[in-house]
Structures are given as C-alpha cells and as structure tokens.
Short mmCIF file of C-alpha atoms in Angstrom, two decimals:
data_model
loop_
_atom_site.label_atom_id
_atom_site.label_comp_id
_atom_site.label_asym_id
_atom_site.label_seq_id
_atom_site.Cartn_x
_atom_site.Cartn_y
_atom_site.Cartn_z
CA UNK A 1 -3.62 12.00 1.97
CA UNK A 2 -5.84 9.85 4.51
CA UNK A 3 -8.82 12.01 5.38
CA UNK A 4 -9.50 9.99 7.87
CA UNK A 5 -6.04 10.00 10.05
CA UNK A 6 -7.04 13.29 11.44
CA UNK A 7 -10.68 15.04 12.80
CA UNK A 8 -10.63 18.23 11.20
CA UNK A 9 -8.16 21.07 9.91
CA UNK A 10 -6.94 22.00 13.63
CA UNK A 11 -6.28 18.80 14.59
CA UNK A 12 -4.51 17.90 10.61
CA UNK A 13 -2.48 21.10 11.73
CA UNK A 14 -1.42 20.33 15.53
CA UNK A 15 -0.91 16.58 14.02
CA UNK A 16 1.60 17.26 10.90
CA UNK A 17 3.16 20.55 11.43
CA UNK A 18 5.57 21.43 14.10
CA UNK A 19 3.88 23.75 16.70
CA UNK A 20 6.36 27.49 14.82
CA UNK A 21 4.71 26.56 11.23
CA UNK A 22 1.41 25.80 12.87
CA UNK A 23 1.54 28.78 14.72
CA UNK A 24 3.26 30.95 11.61
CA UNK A 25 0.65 29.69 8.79
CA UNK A 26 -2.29 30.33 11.48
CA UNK A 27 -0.58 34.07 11.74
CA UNK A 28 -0.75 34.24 7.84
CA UNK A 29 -4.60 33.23 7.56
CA UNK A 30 -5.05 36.07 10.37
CA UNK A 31 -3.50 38.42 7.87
CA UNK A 32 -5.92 37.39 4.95
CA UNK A 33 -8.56 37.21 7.04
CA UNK A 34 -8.32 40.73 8.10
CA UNK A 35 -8.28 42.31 4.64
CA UNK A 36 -12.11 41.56 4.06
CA UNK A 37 -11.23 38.02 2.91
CA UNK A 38 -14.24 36.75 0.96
CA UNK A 39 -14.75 32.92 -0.16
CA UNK A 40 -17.57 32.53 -2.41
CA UNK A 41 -18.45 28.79 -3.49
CA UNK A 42 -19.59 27.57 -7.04
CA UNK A 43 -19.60 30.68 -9.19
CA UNK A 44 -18.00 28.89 -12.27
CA UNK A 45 -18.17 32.16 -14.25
CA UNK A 46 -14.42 32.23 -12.30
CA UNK A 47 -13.26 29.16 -14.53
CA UNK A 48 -11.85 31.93 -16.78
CA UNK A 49 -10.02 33.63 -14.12
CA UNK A 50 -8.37 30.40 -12.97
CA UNK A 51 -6.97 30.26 -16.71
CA UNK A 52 -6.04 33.81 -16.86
CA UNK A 53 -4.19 33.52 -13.27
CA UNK A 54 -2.07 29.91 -14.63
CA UNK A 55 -1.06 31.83 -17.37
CA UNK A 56 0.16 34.49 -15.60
CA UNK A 57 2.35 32.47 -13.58
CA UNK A 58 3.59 30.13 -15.73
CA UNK A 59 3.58 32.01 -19.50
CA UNK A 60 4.69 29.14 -21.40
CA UNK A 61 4.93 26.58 -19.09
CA UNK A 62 1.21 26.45 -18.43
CA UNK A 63 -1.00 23.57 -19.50
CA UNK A 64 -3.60 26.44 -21.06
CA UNK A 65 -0.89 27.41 -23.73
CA UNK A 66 -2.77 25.05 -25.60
CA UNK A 67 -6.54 26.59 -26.23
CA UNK A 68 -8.18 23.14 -26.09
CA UNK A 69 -6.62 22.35 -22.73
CA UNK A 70 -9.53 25.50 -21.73
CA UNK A 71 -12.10 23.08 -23.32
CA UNK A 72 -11.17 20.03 -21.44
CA UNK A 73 -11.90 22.38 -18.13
CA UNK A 74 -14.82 24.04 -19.31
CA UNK A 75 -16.11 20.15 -20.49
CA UNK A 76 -14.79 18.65 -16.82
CA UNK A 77 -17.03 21.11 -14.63
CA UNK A 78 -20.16 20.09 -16.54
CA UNK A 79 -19.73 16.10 -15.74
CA UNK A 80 -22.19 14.21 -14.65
CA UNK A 81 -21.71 12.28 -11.56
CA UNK A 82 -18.73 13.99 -10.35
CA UNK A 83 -18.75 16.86 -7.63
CA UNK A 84 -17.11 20.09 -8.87
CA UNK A 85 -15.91 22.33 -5.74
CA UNK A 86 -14.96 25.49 -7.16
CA UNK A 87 -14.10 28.31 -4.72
CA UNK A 88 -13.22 32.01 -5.60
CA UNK A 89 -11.20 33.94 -2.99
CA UNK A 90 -11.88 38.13 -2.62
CA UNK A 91 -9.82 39.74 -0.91
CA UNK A 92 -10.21 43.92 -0.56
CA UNK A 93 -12.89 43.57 -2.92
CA UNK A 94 -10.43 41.70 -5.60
CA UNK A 95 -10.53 38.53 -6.80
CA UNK A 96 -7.53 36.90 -5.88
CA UNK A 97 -7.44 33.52 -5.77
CA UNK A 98 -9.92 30.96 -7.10
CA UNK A 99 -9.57 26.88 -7.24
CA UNK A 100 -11.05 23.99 -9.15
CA UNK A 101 -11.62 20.38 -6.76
CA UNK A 102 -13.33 17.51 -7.70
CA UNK A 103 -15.10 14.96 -5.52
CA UNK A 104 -15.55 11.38 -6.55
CA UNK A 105 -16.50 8.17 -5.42
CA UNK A 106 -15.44 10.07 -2.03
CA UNK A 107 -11.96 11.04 -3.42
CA UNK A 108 -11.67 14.87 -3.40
CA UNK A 109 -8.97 16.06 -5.84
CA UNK A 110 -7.92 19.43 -6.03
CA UNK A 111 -6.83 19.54 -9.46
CA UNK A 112 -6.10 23.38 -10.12
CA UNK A 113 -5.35 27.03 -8.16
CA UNK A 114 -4.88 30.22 -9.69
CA UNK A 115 -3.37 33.43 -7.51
CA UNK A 116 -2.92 36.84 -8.42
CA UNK A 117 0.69 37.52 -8.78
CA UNK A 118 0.30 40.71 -6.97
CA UNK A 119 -2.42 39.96 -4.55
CA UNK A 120 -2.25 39.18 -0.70
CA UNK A 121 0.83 37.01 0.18
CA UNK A 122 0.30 33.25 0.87
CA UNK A 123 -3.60 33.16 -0.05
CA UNK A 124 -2.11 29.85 -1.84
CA UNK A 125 -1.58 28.69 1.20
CA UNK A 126 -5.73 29.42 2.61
CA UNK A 127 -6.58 27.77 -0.63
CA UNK A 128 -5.12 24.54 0.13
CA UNK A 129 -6.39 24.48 3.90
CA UNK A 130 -9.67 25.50 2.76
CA UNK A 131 -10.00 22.34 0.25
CA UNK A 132 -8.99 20.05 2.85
CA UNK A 133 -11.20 21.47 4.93
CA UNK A 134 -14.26 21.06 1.87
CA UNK A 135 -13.03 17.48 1.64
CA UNK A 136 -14.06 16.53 5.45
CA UNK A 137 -17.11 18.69 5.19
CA UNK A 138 -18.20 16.14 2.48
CA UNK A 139 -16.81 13.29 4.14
CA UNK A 140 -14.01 12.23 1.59
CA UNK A 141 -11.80 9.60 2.53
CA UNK A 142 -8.95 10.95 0.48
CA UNK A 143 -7.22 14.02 -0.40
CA UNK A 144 -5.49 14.29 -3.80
CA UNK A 145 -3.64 17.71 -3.91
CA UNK A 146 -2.47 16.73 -7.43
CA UNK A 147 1.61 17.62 -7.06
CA UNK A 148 2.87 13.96 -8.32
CA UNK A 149 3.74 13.55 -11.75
CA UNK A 150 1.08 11.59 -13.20
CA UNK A 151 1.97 11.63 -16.81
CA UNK A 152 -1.17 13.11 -17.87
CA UNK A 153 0.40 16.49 -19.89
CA UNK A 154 1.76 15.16 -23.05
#
C-alpha cells in the first residue's frame, strides 16, 4: 500500500472505507479502548507469545510447527540494519495481542500478529491500524501487510 496516497490514519480511513465501516471499526477501537487498552512498544521478551498465540490459531497449519521456523524469528529481530517494530497489546491487564513489523529501506512490513483466541473481539483489527499508523510515524513510503502468497513457506 502507498503510504503516501493518504496523510494519516483518519484521512486512510475517510479515504478507503465507506463512511458505516469507518464509522463501525472506529466504534470497535472505542470498545478496546475502554477496557484499559495498553500498547507497549519493543519489549521483545513477547516474541514468544506471538509464537504461542500462531499456534493457537492455526495448530498445524502454523509456520512454527516447525521449531527452527522460532529461530529464524528470534535471528530476524536481532538484524542489523533493519528496524524491528514490535508492539504488545494489554488489554484488562492481559496480554492480548502482540505484532512483529519490520522497517526497511523505508518499506514497513508487518510480517506477523498473534491474538488471544479468547481475548477482546477485533483487537486484530487495532493491530493493523496501529502499524499503519507506526509506518507514517517513521515516514515509510510503503506498507506491506504481508497477505499475498509469496512462496516463501516451503
């Protein structure tokens, strides 16, 4: 996505979402937000949660199945040169939500979310606006929310 077709999340909102989901996923965030939402930035100690919330989800399916797919992660955060954005979401005191970006060369890619299954309803939804959000705060130019196939899982 081109960062740059749009000022900031409000106007990315009123811009490519019709006025009812604006208005409904802006009524969602208001639910969140009133249940002592929390986002705390760059505690990487949450890596582990990330993996534990993916295989939750997905059980077999998930790329962690395989134990050296947690290496690769643990490896990727520790990069030189590359901007890890790594946000973990509390709500009620609970650690709900956390997500892994990466910011290169001015390309943000969020690469990986993890929810509780039984946490608040549509904090997925937060996480993505918040990392397009992060992207403009560091002045990306694009947005790479990572749902094409790209061939990379074997």
């Amino acid at each position: 996505m081109d960062l740059d077709s749009f000022v900031d999340v409000e106007d990315y909102l009123s811009k490519y979402f019709s006025r009812k989901s604006k208005n409904n996923l802006k009524s969602q965030f208001r639910k969140i937000a009133v249940k002592n939402l929390e986002v705390v930035e760059g505690n990487l100690e949450d890596l582990e949660l990330l993996f534990d919330f993916n295989l939750k989800k997905y059980g077999a399916e998930s790329t962690f199945v395989k134990p050296y797919r947690k290496e690769i992660y643990r490896d990727l955060v520790r990069l030189d040169g590359v901007d890890v954005v790594f946000f973990t979401f509390i709500v009620d005191n609970q650690k709900q939500g956390v997500a892994l970006a990466l910011n290169y060369k001015k390309y943000y890619s969020r690469r990986l979310f993890g929810v509780s299954l039984d946490g608040v309803q549509n904090l997925w939804k937060y996480i993505v606006v918040k990392n397009i959000e992060k992207a403009k705060q560091l002045e990306s130019n694009f947005f790479d929310i990572g749902t094409g196939d790209y061939g990379w899982k074997e």
